[in-house]
Coordinates of C-alpha atoms in Angstrom, one line a residue:
A1 CA 5.5 14.7 20.3
L2 CA 2.8 13.4 22.9
E3 CA 2.2 16.5 24.8
A4 CA 2.0 17.7 21.6
A5 CA -0.7 15.6 21.7
L6 CA -2.1 16.5 24.9
D7 CA -1.9 20.0 23.4
A8 CA -3.3 19.9 20.4
R9 CA -6.4 17.6 22.8
E10 CA -7.0 20.2 24.9
K11 CA -7.6 23.4 22.6
L12 CA -10.7 20.6 21.3
D13 CA -14.1 22.0 22.6
N14 CA -15.5 17.9 22.3
A15 CA -11.3 17.4 24.0
A16 CA -13.4 14.8 26.2
H17 CA -14.1 12.5 24.0
V18 CA -10.6 12.1 22.7
T19 CA -9.4 8.6 24.3
W20 CA -5.5 8.2 25.5
F21 CA -5.3 5.4 22.3
D22 CA -6.4 8.3 20.3
V23 CA -3.6 10.6 22.2
V24 CA -1.1 8.2 21.5
T25 CA -1.5 7.1 17.7
A26 CA -1.7 11.1 17.1
A27 CA 2.5 11.0 19.3
A28 CA 3.1 8.5 17.1
F29 CA 2.5 10.0 13.3
K30 CA 3.8 12.8 14.6
V31 CA 7.7 10.7 15.6
L32 CA 7.2 8.8 11.5
A33 CA 6.7 12.1 9.9
E34 CA 9.5 14.3 11.6
S35 CA 11.7 11.4 11.4
N36 CA 10.4 11.0 7.3
V37 CA 10.0 6.9 8.1
T38 CA 9.0 6.1 4.0
H39 CA 6.8 2.9 5.2
A40 CA 5.5 2.0 8.7
A41 CA 3.2 -1.3 9.1
I42 CA 0.4 0.7 11.3
E43 CA -2.2 -1.6 13.2
V44 CA -5.3 -0.3 13.5
G45 CA -6.5 -0.4 17.4
M46 CA -10.4 -1.3 16.6
G47 CA -12.5 -1.7 14.2
G48 CA -11.4 0.8 10.9
A49 CA -13.9 3.1 10.0
R50 CA -13.9 5.2 13.1
D51 CA -10.3 4.2 14.4
S52 CA -7.0 6.5 14.8
T53 CA -5.0 5.2 12.6
N54 CA -7.6 6.7 9.8
V55 CA -6.4 9.1 9.7
L56 CA -3.2 8.4 7.0
A57 CA -3.0 9.4 3.7
P58 CA -4.9 7.5 1.3
G59 CA -4.4 5.4 -0.9
G60 CA -2.3 3.3 0.6
L61 CA -2.3 0.0 1.5
A62 CA -4.1 -2.2 4.0
V63 CA -4.2 -5.9 5.4
L64 CA -7.4 -7.2 7.2
T65 CA -6.5 -10.9 8.3
N66 CA -10.1 -12.0 8.5
V67 CA -13.7 -11.2 10.1
H68 CA -13.8 -12.7 13.7
P69 CA -17.8 -13.0 14.7
E70 CA -16.8 -13.0 17.8
E71 CA -14.7 -9.8 18.5
H72 CA -15.1 -6.6 19.6
A73 CA -19.2 -8.1 18.4
E74 CA -20.5 -5.8 21.4
I75 CA -18.8 -2.6 19.7
I76 CA -18.2 -2.8 16.2
G77 CA -20.9 -6.0 15.7
P78 CA -23.5 -7.4 16.3
R79 CA -23.0 -9.2 13.0
G80 CA -19.8 -10.6 11.0
V81 CA -20.5 -8.9 8.2
D82 CA -21.3 -5.2 10.3
I83 CA -17.5 -6.4 12.1
A84 CA -16.3 -6.2 8.1
A85 CA -17.9 -3.1 7.2
E86 CA -16.4 -1.5 10.2
K87 CA -12.4 -3.0 9.7
C88 CA -12.6 -2.6 5.7
A89 CA -13.6 1.2 6.2
I90 CA -9.8 1.7 7.1
A91 CA -9.4 1.6 2.8
A92 CA -12.3 3.0 1.7
T93 CA -10.8 5.8 0.1
P94 CA -10.2 6.0 -3.6
G95 CA -6.8 4.1 -4.8
A96 CA -6.3 2.3 -1.8
T97 CA -5.8 -2.0 -1.4
L98 CA -7.5 -4.0 0.3
V99 CA -5.4 -7.6 0.5
T100 CA -7.9 -10.3 3.5
A101 CA -7.8 -13.5 4.0
V102 CA -11.5 -13.3 4.3
P103 CA -13.3 -15.3 1.3
R104 CA -14.4 -13.4 -1.5
G105 CA -18.1 -15.3 -1.4
S106 CA -18.6 -15.0 2.4
P107 CA -21.5 -12.5 3.3
E108 CA -18.1 -10.7 5.1
G109 CA -16.1 -11.0 1.9
K110 CA -19.2 -9.3 -0.4
V111 CA -19.9 -6.9 2.2
I112 CA -16.5 -5.7 1.7
E113 CA -16.2 -6.4 -2.2
D114 CA -18.9 -3.9 -2.3
I115 CA -17.7 -1.0 0.2
L116 CA -14.3 -0.8 -1.0
G117 CA -15.8 -0.7 -5.0
K118 CA -18.0 2.1 -4.4
A119 CA -15.2 3.9 -2.7
G120 CA -12.6 3.5 -5.4
A121 CA -10.8 0.7 -3.9
T122 CA -9.4 -2.1 -4.5
S123 CA -10.0 -5.4 -3.2
R124 CA -7.6 -8.2 -2.9
F125 CA -9.2 -11.2 -1.8
L126 CA -6.4 -14.1 -0.3
E127 CA -8.3 -18.2 -1.6
L128 CA -7.2 -19.8 1.4
S129 CA -7.7 -23.1 2.3
D130 CA -8.7 -23.5 6.3
N131 CA -5.8 -26.2 6.5
L132 CA -2.9 -23.9 6.8
S133 CA -1.8 -23.8 9.5
L134 CA -1.6 -19.7 11.3
V135 CA 2.3 -18.9 10.4
E136 CA 1.2 -20.7 6.7
T137 CA -2.0 -18.0 6.5
N138 CA 0.3 -15.1 8.3
V139 CA 2.9 -15.7 5.4
A140 CA 0.3 -16.0 2.1
I141 CA -1.0 -12.8 3.7
A142 CA 2.2 -11.2 3.7
N143 CA 4.0 -12.1 0.5
A144 CA 0.9 -10.2 -1.0
V145 CA 1.0 -7.3 0.4
L146 CA 5.1 -7.7 -1.0
D147 CA 3.3 -8.2 -4.4
E148 CA 1.9 -5.4 -4.3
L149 CA 4.4 -3.2 -3.2
K150 CA 6.1 -4.5 -6.0
M151 CA 3.5 -3.4 -8.6
R152 CA 3.1 -0.2 -7.2
N153 CA 7.2 0.9 -7.1
Q154 CA 7.5 1.0 -3.5
L155 CA 8.9 -2.0 -2.4
P156 CA 11.6 -0.2 -0.1
L157 CA 15.2 -1.0 -0.8
G158 CA 16.8 -3.7 0.1
A159 CA 14.2 -5.1 1.6
I160 CA 13.4 -9.1 1.0
E161 CA 10.9 -9.8 -2.2
Q162 CA 9.2 -13.1 -1.0
L163 CA 8.7 -14.6 3.0
S164 CA 9.7 -18.3 3.4
L165 CA 8.0 -20.0 6.0
R166 CA 11.1 -20.6 7.8
D167 CA 11.7 -17.3 8.1
A168 CA 8.6 -16.5 9.5
E169 CA 9.1 -19.5 11.6
Q170 CA 12.7 -18.2 13.2
A171 CA 11.5 -14.4 13.7
L172 CA 7.7 -16.0 15.2
R173 CA 10.5 -17.9 18.2
G174 CA 11.0 -14.7 18.9
F175 CA 7.5 -13.1 19.5
P176 CA 6.6 -12.6 22.9
G177 CA 3.0 -14.4 23.3
R178 CA 2.8 -15.6 20.0
M179 CA 3.3 -19.6 20.9
E180 CA 6.3 -18.4 22.9
S181 CA 7.8 -22.2 24.4
F182 CA 9.5 -21.5 28.1
L183 CA 11.3 -24.0 29.7
N184 CA 12.6 -26.6 26.8
G185 CA 9.4 -26.7 25.8
A186 CA 7.3 -27.6 28.6
V187 CA 5.4 -24.4 29.2
V188 CA 4.0 -22.6 26.1
V189 CA 2.4 -18.8 25.9
D190 CA -0.2 -17.5 23.9
G191 CA -2.4 -14.8 23.7
A192 CA -5.3 -15.8 21.9
H193 CA -8.3 -14.5 22.4
T194 CA -11.3 -15.9 20.1
P195 CA -12.0 -19.5 19.0
S196 CA -11.4 -19.4 16.1
A197 CA -7.4 -18.0 17.1
V198 CA -7.1 -20.4 20.3
R199 CA -8.5 -23.5 17.6
K200 CA -5.2 -22.4 15.0
V201 CA -3.3 -22.5 18.2
W202 CA -4.1 -25.6 18.6
S203 CA -3.3 -26.8 15.1
E204 CA -0.3 -25.7 15.9
L205 CA 0.1 -27.0 19.2
G206 CA -0.7 -31.0 17.8
M207 CA -1.5 -34.1 20.0
G208 CA -0.3 -35.3 23.1
P209 CA -1.6 -34.1 27.0
K210 CA -2.0 -31.0 27.8
V211 CA -2.9 -28.0 30.8
V212 CA -4.5 -25.4 30.5
V213 CA -4.2 -21.6 32.7
L214 CA -7.0 -19.8 30.7
A215 CA -7.8 -16.0 31.2
L216 CA -10.6 -14.1 29.5
G217 CA -11.8 -10.3 28.8
R218 CA -15.4 -9.8 29.5
E219 CA -16.1 -9.2 26.2
K220 CA -14.5 -12.1 25.2
E221 CA -16.9 -15.4 23.8
A222 CA -16.2 -17.6 26.9
G223 CA -18.5 -20.5 25.5
G224 CA -16.6 -20.1 22.6
I225 CA -13.4 -20.9 23.0
L226 CA -14.2 -23.6 26.3
D227 CA -15.3 -25.6 23.5
V228 CA -13.1 -25.6 21.4
I229 CA -10.4 -26.6 24.6
N230 CA -12.7 -28.9 25.5
S231 CA -12.5 -30.8 21.8
D232 CA -12.0 -34.1 21.6
K233 CA -9.0 -33.0 20.2
A234 CA -7.7 -30.6 22.3
D235 CA -6.0 -33.6 24.6
V236 CA -7.3 -31.4 27.9
E237 CA -7.0 -33.1 30.8
R238 CA -6.8 -30.0 33.3
L239 CA -8.4 -26.3 32.9
I240 CA -7.7 -24.3 35.0
C241 CA -9.4 -20.8 35.3
T242 CA -7.6 -18.0 36.6
Q243 CA -8.3 -14.3 35.7
V244 CA -6.0 -10.8 35.0
S245 CA -6.9 -9.0 37.8
P246 CA -10.0 -8.0 39.7
S247 CA -10.5 -4.7 38.3
G248 CA -10.7 -3.8 34.3
P249 CA -12.0 -5.8 31.8
Y250 CA -11.7 -9.2 32.9
L251 CA -13.7 -12.2 33.3
A252 CA -13.3 -13.6 36.9
A253 CA -12.2 -16.9 37.3
T254 CA -15.3 -18.0 39.1
E255 CA -17.4 -16.4 36.1
L256 CA -15.0 -18.2 33.5
S257 CA -15.0 -21.4 36.1
E258 CA -19.2 -21.7 36.0
V259 CA -19.4 -21.4 31.8
A260 CA -16.8 -23.9 32.1
R261 CA -18.4 -26.4 33.9
S262 CA -21.2 -25.9 31.9
R263 CA -19.1 -27.0 29.0
G264 CA -18.4 -30.3 30.6
L265 CA -14.9 -29.1 31.3
P266 CA -12.2 -30.9 33.6
T267 CA -11.9 -27.8 36.4
S268 CA -12.3 -29.7 39.8
D269 CA -11.6 -27.2 41.8
D270 CA -8.9 -25.6 39.6
C271 CA -10.0 -22.3 39.7
I272 CA -6.8 -20.0 41.0
E273 CA -8.0 -16.1 41.0
S274 CA -4.4 -15.3 41.0
P275 CA -2.5 -15.5 37.9
I276 CA 1.1 -15.9 39.3
E277 CA -0.8 -19.2 41.7
A278 CA -2.4 -19.9 38.9
L279 CA 0.8 -20.8 37.2
D280 CA 2.9 -22.2 39.5
R281 CA -0.4 -24.8 40.1
G282 CA -0.6 -25.5 36.4
L283 CA 3.2 -25.8 36.2
Q284 CA 2.7 -28.7 39.8
L285 CA 0.3 -30.2 37.4
A286 CA 1.9 -30.7 34.3
R287 CA 4.5 -32.7 36.3
T288 CA 3.1 -34.8 38.6
L289 CA 0.4 -36.1 35.1
S290 CA 2.8 -37.1 32.8
G291 CA 6.1 -36.2 31.9
T292 CA 4.7 -35.1 28.2
T293 CA 2.4 -33.2 29.6
R294 CA 2.6 -29.2 28.6
L295 CA 1.5 -26.4 30.1
I296 CA -1.0 -23.7 27.9
V297 CA -1.0 -20.0 29.0
I298 CA -3.5 -18.7 26.9
G299 CA -6.7 -16.0 26.8
S300 CA -4.7 -13.0 27.2
L301 CA -2.0 -10.7 25.8
H302 CA -1.8 -9.0 29.5
L303 CA -2.3 -12.7 30.4
A304 CA 1.2 -13.1 28.3
G305 CA 2.2 -9.2 29.9
V306 CA 1.9 -11.1 33.8
V307 CA 3.7 -14.5 33.8
R308 CA 6.3 -13.9 30.8
P309 CA 8.7 -12.3 33.9
I310 CA 8.1 -15.5 35.7
L311 CA 8.8 -18.2 33.7
R312 CA 12.3 -15.9 32.2
A313 CA 13.0 -16.1 36.1
K314 CA 12.1 -20.0 36.2
E315 CA 14.3 -20.5 33.0
A316 CA 17.8 -18.5 34.6
E317 CA 17.1 -20.4 37.8
T318 CA 16.6 -23.4 35.5
G319 CA 20.1 -22.0 33.9
R320 CA 21.8 -21.5 37.3
A321 CA 20.4 -25.1 39.0
L322 CA 22.6 -26.3 35.9
A323 CA 25.7 -25.0 35.8
N324 CA 26.4 -25.5 39.8
H325 CA 25.4 -29.3 39.2
S326 CA 27.7 -29.5 36.4
G327 CA 30.8 -27.1 38.3
S328 CA 30.4 -29.5 41.9
Q329 CA 31.0 -32.6 38.8

């Protein structure tokens, strides 16, 4: 499938404008079609109006969980209404339905309703409380999608008709980089990379002392994220600024540390370029500060990808040490 997509790319006059994401998306769709897949959950890459995934058959069902005014604003923004217009266009075809938690009365909600109405599509707005946790919000959205499928007589045979909060929480326990717990809860890894997403994570974490290892992409809203981490209820005792890599679309640890200091965060001298060394420093600090201090690694799914195998190895080492101790008694 990938070879076929690459061959098709080479035959185009404007092949230089076809991205690697375009090629991989085309290959994935070819595999799904050849496998006679009837239902698929497809994640949009960026935006919607000009995204590679916007080639699927019209009249489908789409989900817009929210609109972050700070996410990819330099490409599909700059304002929240601009981002909403780009994203909702994934469902701007006759007969399509968009399920969204964006408030109907907000500027973004009004834009969504206007664009989809003119396209002959339907907007289903979910009026959800701001006090819901991230998991509760996602469960409400998922159940609205199930309702829509049921009304369309498109619910897959044997599929659940409603998702419970308990089932969702159990599923998330094994989801990489999303409130993922290591070392008996002493470390939590999450890829949240916008102020609103980090705020949701903090509400899930609850009170208690924390050491934070943070790395961000260069285009992310560092100031907004750091303001969340520095809020009164965050309980952050130390912040370690790091970077995923010295090259690529990543904010340098030194730049992140400068922003953190301007926000009054307790960074001290903990600006460590190597994410592996930053993780080790974070573990050391968490153990030193108190027995209840947790280490939170956050800011990038790429950072999560770096630290996860190391934490898994540490868990294995701890398990072997406990087994050897039990065997020697």
